[in-house]
Coordinates of N, CA and C in Angstrom, one line a residue:
A1 N 0.7 -1.4 -0.1 CA -0.1 -0.4 -0.3 C 1.1 1.1 0.1
P2 N 0.4 2.4 -0.9 CA 1.1 3.5 -0.9 C 1.3 4.0 0.8
L3 N 2.5 4.5 1.1 CA 3.2 4.7 2.1 C 3.3 6.5 2.2
A4 N 2.5 7.4 3.3 CA 2.6 8.7 3.5 C 3.3 8.7 5.2
F5 N 4.3 9.8 5.5 CA 4.9 10.0 6.4 C 4.0 11.7 6.4
H6 N 3.6 11.8 7.8 CA 3.5 13.3 8.3 C 4.0 13.6 9.8
D7 N 5.3 14.8 9.3 CA 5.9 14.9 10.0 C 5.3 15.7 11.3
V8 N 5.2 15.0 12.6 CA 4.3 16.4 13.7 C 5.4 16.7 14.2
S9 N 6.1 17.7 14.3 CA 7.6 17.9 14.9 C 7.1 18.9 16.2
S10 N 6.1 19.4 16.0 CA 6.0 20.2 17.1 C 5.1 19.8 18.4
G11 N 4.7 18.6 18.5 CA 4.0 17.6 19.3 C 4.7 17.7 20.4
A12 N 4.6 16.9 21.4 CA 4.8 16.3 23.0 C 4.2 15.2 23.2
A13 N 4.9 14.2 24.0 CA 4.2 13.4 24.5 C 4.3 13.4 25.9
S14 N 3.4 13.1 26.4 CA 3.0 13.3 28.0 C 2.7 12.0 28.5
R15 N 2.6 11.7 29.7 CA 1.8 10.4 30.3 C 0.5 11.1 31.3
P16 N -0.3 11.1 30.4 CA -1.5 11.6 31.6 C -1.8 10.6 32.6
D17 N -1.7 9.8 32.4 CA -2.0 8.4 33.7 C -0.9 8.2 34.9
G18 N 0.4 8.8 33.5 CA 1.4 8.3 34.6 C 2.2 7.1 33.7
R19 N 1.5 6.0 33.3 CA 2.1 5.0 32.7 C 1.9 4.9 31.3
S20 N 1.1 5.4 30.2 CA 1.2 5.1 28.8 C 1.0 6.4 28.4
W21 N 1.5 6.4 27.3 CA 1.7 7.8 26.5 C 0.5 8.3 25.8
A22 N 0.6 9.5 25.8 CA -0.1 10.3 24.3 C 0.4 11.2 24.2
N23 N 0.1 11.8 22.9 CA 0.8 12.8 22.0 C -0.8 13.6 21.0
A24 N -1.2 14.9 22.1 CA -2.5 15.5 21.0 C -2.3 16.3 20.2
A25 N -1.0 16.6 19.5 CA -0.7 17.4 18.6 C -1.3 16.3 17.6
E26 N -0.5 15.2 18.0 CA -0.6 14.0 16.7 C -2.0 13.5 16.8
A27 N -2.5 13.4 17.5 CA -4.0 12.9 17.8 C -4.9 14.5 16.4
R28 N -4.4 15.9 16.8 CA -4.8 16.7 16.0 C -4.7 16.5 14.4
V29 N -3.6 16.1 14.2 CA -3.7 16.0 12.7 C -4.0 14.8 12.2
C30 N -3.8 13.2 13.1 CA -4.8 12.3 12.7 C -6.3 12.8 12.6
A31 N -6.8 13.5 13.1 CA -8.1 13.9 13.1 C -8.7 14.3 11.6
R32 N -8.0 15.4 11.7 CA -7.8 16.0 10.1 C -7.9 15.5 9.0
L33 N -6.5 14.7 9.0 CA -6.7 13.7 7.8 C -7.6 12.6 8.1
C34 N -8.3 12.2 9.0 CA -9.3 10.9 9.4 C -10.5 11.9 8.6
G35 N -11.0 13.3 9.0 CA -12.0 13.8 8.5 C -11.9 14.4 6.8
D36 N -10.8 14.7 6.5 CA -10.6 14.6 4.6 C -10.8 13.2 4.0
I37 N -11.0 12.5 4.9 CA -10.9 11.1 3.9 C -12.5 10.7 4.2
V38 N -13.2 11.3 5.4 CA -14.6 10.8 5.4 C -15.4 11.6 4.7
R39 N -14.6 13.0 4.5 CA -15.7 13.8 3.7 C -15.7 13.8 2.5
T40 N -14.8 12.8 1.8 CA -14.2 13.1 0.3 C -14.1 11.4 0.0
T41 N -14.2 10.9 0.6 CA -14.5 9.2 -0.1 C -15.4 8.6 0.8
S42 N -15.7 6.9 0.4 CA -16.4 6.3 0.9 C -15.2 4.9 1.5
L43 N -14.4 5.0 2.2 CA -13.2 4.3 2.7 C -13.2 4.3 3.9
S44 N -12.8 3.0 4.2 CA -13.2 2.4 5.9 C -11.7 3.2 5.9
V45 N -12.0 3.3 7.2 CA -10.2 4.3 8.3 C -9.9 3.1 9.5
G46 N -8.8 2.5 9.5 CA -8.6 2.8 10.6 C -6.8 3.2 11.5
V47 N -7.5 4.2 12.5 CA -6.5 5.1 13.3 C -5.5 4.2 14.5
V48 N -4.6 4.0 14.4 CA -3.8 3.0 14.9 C -2.7 4.0 15.9
A49 N -2.6 3.3 17.4 CA -1.8 3.9 18.2 C -0.8 2.7 19.0
P50 N 0.2 2.9 19.7 CA 0.6 1.8 20.4 C 0.3 1.8 21.9
Y51 N 0.1 3.2 22.4 CA -0.8 3.1 23.6 C -2.3 3.7 23.7
R52 N -2.3 2.7 24.9 CA -3.8 3.2 25.3 C -4.4 4.4 25.7
A53 N -3.3 5.6 26.1 CA -3.7 7.1 26.7 C -3.9 7.6 25.5
Q54 N -3.3 7.3 24.1 CA -3.3 8.3 22.9 C -4.7 7.5 22.3
L55 N -5.5 6.6 22.8 CA -7.0 6.2 22.1 C -7.5 7.1 22.9
A56 N -7.6 7.7 23.8 CA -8.4 8.3 24.3 C -8.2 9.5 24.0
E57 N -6.7 10.3 23.7 CA -6.4 11.4 22.6 C -7.5 11.8 21.6
L58 N -7.2 10.1 20.3 CA -7.7 10.2 19.2 C -9.1 10.1 19.3
R59 N -10.1 9.3 19.9 CA -11.2 9.2 20.2 C -11.7 10.5 20.5
N60 N -10.8 11.7 21.5 CA -11.9 13.0 21.4 C -11.3 13.9 20.4
A61 N -10.3 14.0 19.5 CA -9.9 14.7 18.7 C -11.3 14.2 17.2
L62 N -11.7 12.8 17.5 CA -12.5 12.6 16.1 C -14.1 12.3 16.1
R63 N -14.1 13.2 17.9 CA -15.7 13.1 18.1 C -16.5 14.0 16.7
G64 N -17.7 13.4 16.4 CA -18.3 14.1 15.5 C -17.9 13.5 13.7
I65 N -16.8 13.0 14.0 CA -16.1 13.4 12.2 C -17.3 12.1 11.5
G66 N -17.3 11.2 12.0 CA -18.3 10.1 11.7 C -17.9 9.0 10.9
G67 N -18.2 8.6 9.9 CA -17.7 7.6 8.6 C -17.0 6.4 9.4
D68 N -16.4 5.4 8.2 CA -16.4 4.2 8.9 C -15.2 4.5 9.7
V69 N -15.2 4.3 10.9 CA -13.9 5.2 11.2 C -13.5 4.4 12.7
E70 N -12.2 3.3 12.6 CA -12.4 2.3 13.9 C -10.8 3.4 14.4
V71 N -10.7 3.3 15.7 CA -9.4 3.7 16.8 C -9.2 2.4 17.6
S72 N -7.8 1.6 17.7 CA -7.5 1.0 17.9 C -6.2 0.4 18.2
T73 N -5.6 0.2 19.4 CA -4.2 -0.4 19.4 C -3.7 -1.1 18.5
V74 N -2.2 -1.1 18.3 CA -1.6 -2.0 17.7 C -1.6 -3.4 17.5
D75 N -1.9 -4.0 19.1 CA -2.6 -5.2 19.2 C -3.6 -5.9 19.0
A76 N -4.4 -4.8 19.1 CA -5.9 -5.1 19.0 C -6.4 -5.1 17.4
F77 N -5.4 -4.5 16.8 CA -5.8 -4.3 15.4 C -5.5 -5.3 14.5
Q78 N -4.3 -6.4 15.5 CA -3.5 -7.5 14.3 C -4.8 -8.2 13.9
G79 N -4.4 -8.5 12.6 CA -5.4 -9.2 11.8 C -6.6 -8.7 11.1
R80 N -6.9 -7.2 11.1 CA -7.4 -6.6 10.8 C -7.1 -5.9 9.7
E81 N -8.2 -5.6 9.1 CA -7.4 -4.4 7.5 C -8.8 -3.3 7.4
K82 N -7.9 -2.1 6.8 CA -9.4 -0.8 7.0 C -8.5 -0.6 5.2
D83 N -9.2 0.4 4.2 CA -8.7 0.6 3.1 C -7.4 1.5 3.4
I84 N -7.6 2.6 4.6 CA -6.8 3.6 4.6 C -6.5 3.5 6.4
V85 N -5.3 3.3 6.7 CA -4.7 3.4 7.9 C -3.8 4.5 8.3
I86 N -4.0 5.4 9.6 CA -3.7 6.0 10.0 C -2.9 5.6 11.2
V87 N -1.4 6.2 11.7 CA -0.8 5.3 12.6 C -0.4 6.4 13.2
S88 N -0.6 6.4 14.3 CA 0.2 7.4 15.0 C 0.9 7.1 16.2
C89 N 2.6 7.5 15.8 CA 3.0 7.3 17.0 C 3.8 7.3 18.1
V90 N 3.5 8.5 18.5 CA 3.3 9.3 19.7 C 4.1 9.3 20.3
R91 N 5.5 8.8 20.1 CA 6.5 9.0 21.3 C 7.5 10.6 20.5
A92 N 7.2 11.3 21.0 CA 8.4 12.8 20.5 C 8.5 13.4 22.0
P93 N 9.8 14.3 21.8 CA 10.4 14.7 23.2 C 9.4 14.8 24.2
S94 N 9.5 15.4 25.1 CA 8.6 15.8 26.0 C 9.4 16.6 27.2
H95 N 8.4 17.5 27.3 CA 9.1 19.0 28.3 C 10.8 19.7 28.2
G96 N 11.0 19.3 26.8 CA 11.9 19.5 25.7 C 13.0 18.5 26.3
R97 N 13.1 17.7 26.5 CA 13.8 16.2 26.4 C 13.9 15.8 25.8
D98 N 15.1 15.4 25.1 CA 14.7 14.2 23.7 C 14.2 12.5 24.4
V99 N 13.6 11.9 23.4 CA 13.4 10.3 24.0 C 14.7 9.6 23.6
E100 N 14.7 8.8 24.7 CA 15.3 8.0 25.0 C 15.7 6.5 24.4
S101 N 14.0 6.1 24.2 CA 13.6 4.8 24.0 C 12.4 5.5 22.8
I102 N 12.4 4.7 22.1 CA 10.9 4.8 20.8 C 10.1 3.4 21.9
G103 N 10.6 3.1 22.5 CA 9.2 1.5 23.3 C 8.5 0.5 22.4
F104 N 7.4 0.5 22.6 CA 6.8 -0.6 21.7 C 7.5 -0.4 20.3
L105 N 7.3 1.0 19.6 CA 7.1 1.2 18.2 C 8.7 0.4 17.6
A106 N 10.0 0.0 18.5 CA 11.0 -0.5 17.9 C 10.9 -2.1 17.4
D107 N 9.3 -2.8 18.2 CA 9.3 -4.0 18.0 C 8.9 -4.3 16.5
R108 N 9.7 -5.3 15.7 CA 9.2 -5.4 14.6 C 8.3 -5.8 14.3
H109 N 7.8 -6.7 15.3 CA 6.6 -7.3 15.0 C 5.3 -6.6 14.7
R110 N 5.6 -5.3 15.6 CA 4.4 -4.6 15.9 C 4.5 -3.7 14.3
L111 N 5.7 -3.3 14.2 CA 6.1 -2.6 13.2 C 5.3 -3.0 11.7
N112 N 5.5 -4.1 12.0 CA 5.0 -4.3 10.6 C 3.3 -5.2 10.6
V113 N 2.9 -4.8 12.0 CA 1.4 -5.2 12.1 C 0.8 -3.8 11.5
L114 N 1.4 -2.7 12.2 CA 1.3 -1.1 11.7 C 1.3 -0.6 10.1
L115 N 2.0 -1.7 9.4 CA 2.3 -0.9 8.1 C 1.8 -2.6 7.2
S116 N 1.1 -3.0 7.7 CA 0.8 -4.4 6.8 C -1.0 -4.4 7.0
R117 N -1.7 -3.4 7.2 CA -2.8 -3.5 7.3 C -4.0 -2.7 6.6
A118 N -3.3 -2.0 6.0 CA -3.9 -0.7 4.9 C -4.1 -1.6 3.7
R119 N -5.6 -1.6 3.1 CA -5.6 -2.2 1.8 C -4.7 -1.0 0.8
L120 N -5.4 0.1 0.7 CA -4.6 0.9 -0.2 C -4.0 2.1 -0.1
A121 N -3.9 2.3 1.9 CA -2.8 3.7 1.7 C -2.5 3.5 3.1
C122 N -1.0 3.7 3.4 CA -0.9 3.4 5.0 C -0.3 5.2 5.3
W123 N -0.8 6.2 6.2 CA -0.7 7.2 6.6 C 0.2 7.2 7.9
V124 N 1.6 7.5 8.1 CA 2.2 7.5 9.2 C 2.3 9.0 10.0
V125 N 1.8 8.8 11.6 CA 1.8 11.0 12.0 C 3.1 10.3 13.1
G126 N 4.2 11.1 13.0 CA 5.1 11.1 13.9 C 6.2 12.5 14.1
H127 N 6.5 11.9 15.0 CA 8.0 12.9 15.4 C 9.4 12.5 14.6
A128 N 9.4 12.4 13.0 CA 10.7 12.1 12.4 C 12.2 11.8 13.3
Q129 N 12.5 13.1 14.0 CA 13.5 13.3 14.5 C 13.4 12.0 15.4
T130 N 12.4 12.0 16.2 CA 13.1 11.3 17.4 C 13.0 9.4 17.0
L131 N 12.0 9.2 15.9 CA 11.7 7.6 15.1 C 13.3 7.6 14.7
R132 N 13.8 8.1 13.6 CA 15.3 8.1 13.4 C 16.1 7.7 14.1
R133 N 16.0 7.1 15.3 CA 17.1 6.4 16.6 C 16.9 5.5 15.7
N134 N 15.8 4.8 15.5 CA 15.7 3.2 14.8 C 15.6 3.3 13.5
D135 N 16.6 2.4 13.5 CA 17.1 1.7 11.9 C 16.0 1.4 11.1
D136 N 14.8 0.9 11.6 CA 13.8 0.6 10.8 C 12.5 1.8 10.9
W137 N 13.0 2.4 11.5 CA 11.8 3.5 11.5 C 12.4 4.7 10.4
R138 N 14.2 4.7 10.8 CA 14.9 5.7 9.7 C 14.3 5.4 8.3
A139 N 14.4 3.9 7.8 CA 14.1 3.4 6.9 C 12.8 3.8 6.1
L140 N 11.9 3.8 7.0 CA 10.7 4.3 6.8 C 10.0 5.8 6.2
V141 N 10.8 6.7 7.0 CA 11.0 7.8 6.6 C 11.5 8.1 5.4
E142 N 12.9 7.6 5.7 CA 13.5 8.0 3.8 C 13.0 7.6 3.0
A143 N 12.1 6.9 2.7 CA 11.2 6.2 2.1 C 10.3 6.7 1.6
A144 N 9.6 7.1 2.2 CA 8.3 8.4 2.3 C 9.5 9.4 1.5
E145 N 10.3 9.8 2.2 CA 10.8 11.1 1.3 C 11.4 11.3 -0.1
R146 N 12.1 9.7 -0.1 CA 12.5 9.6 -1.6 C 10.8 9.3 -2.7
A147 N 10.0 8.7 -1.9 CA 8.6 9.0 -2.4 C 8.2 10.6 -2.8
G148 N 8.4 11.4 -2.4 CA 7.8 12.5 -2.1 C 6.5 12.9 -1.2
A149 N 6.4 11.5 -0.4 CA 5.6 11.5 0.8 C 5.4 12.0 2.0
R150 N 6.6 12.8 2.1 CA 6.8 13.2 3.6 C 6.4 14.1 3.7
F151 N 5.5 14.7 4.7 CA 4.5 15.9 4.6 C 5.1 16.5 6.1
H152 N 5.1 18.2 6.3 CA 5.7 18.6 7.3 C 4.7 19.6 8.3
G153 N 4.6 19.5 9.6 CA 3.5 20.2 10.4 C 2.3 19.7 9.8
G154 N 1.2 20.9 9.9 CA -0.1 20.8 9.6 C -0.5 21.3 7.5
A155 N 0.8 20.8 7.1 CA 0.5 20.1 6.1 C -0.1 19.0 5.7
R156 N -1.8 19.0 5.1 CA -3.1 18.6 4.2 C -2.9 18.2 2.8
P157 N -2.3 17.0 2.7 CA -2.5 17.0 1.0 C -3.7 16.3 1.1
R158 N -4.0 16.5 -0.2 CA -5.8 16.7 -0.3 C -5.7 14.8 -0.2
A159 N -6.6 14.2 0.2 CA -6.5 13.1 0.3 C -7.2 12.1 -0.6
A160 N -7.5 12.8 -1.8 CA -8.1 11.9 -3.0 C -6.7 11.9 -3.8
R161 N -5.8 12.9 -3.6 CA -4.3 12.7 -4.0 C -3.2 11.4 -3.6
L162 N -3.3 11.5 -1.9 CA -3.1 10.4 -1.4 C -3.6 8.3 -1.7
C163 N -4.8 8.9 -1.8 CA -5.6 7.5 -2.6 C -5.8 7.5 -4.1
Q164 N -5.3 7.9 -4.7 CA -5.4 8.1 -6.2 C -4.7 6.3 -6.3
G165 N -5.9 6.3 -7.3 CA -6.1 4.9 -7.9 C -6.7 4.1 -6.9
A166 N -6.6 4.1 -5.8 CA -7.2 3.6 -4.3 C -8.9 3.0 -4.3
H167 N -10.0 4.0 -5.2 CA -11.1 4.3 -5.2 C -11.8 4.2 -6.8

């Protein structure tokens, strides 16, 4: 499936419950992308994140969007498919401190689940500088760059363009 990477360099990770990670800026970007898809297509959408706290952020941001949208953790999404899968990576600097580890995201099995559940397109939303610390994620960000499918900040390419030939 075609891949796009949305670099949210302004986002910050936090632990609202003291354990699980969330990133409100990423949740807002995911919601805008999801809204664009729902308004312009009849495609099914899965929004997937590795952390439960991010699910709450995503559900809050997606309130009122409608359409065929499922929000789930990576593990719960295993074995499922959607036309478009939007991945919220969550991990980013927190309180001005760099991230020492990308946590669950470093697990190749989970990365495979994240990237292989989309029938038509997979859009990854994350903090590129943080993800580049891992060889697999660095390769993914660089592949998106080579394909001209890395977008910065709030850039919102037309959903139809990213789904070209998908419907």
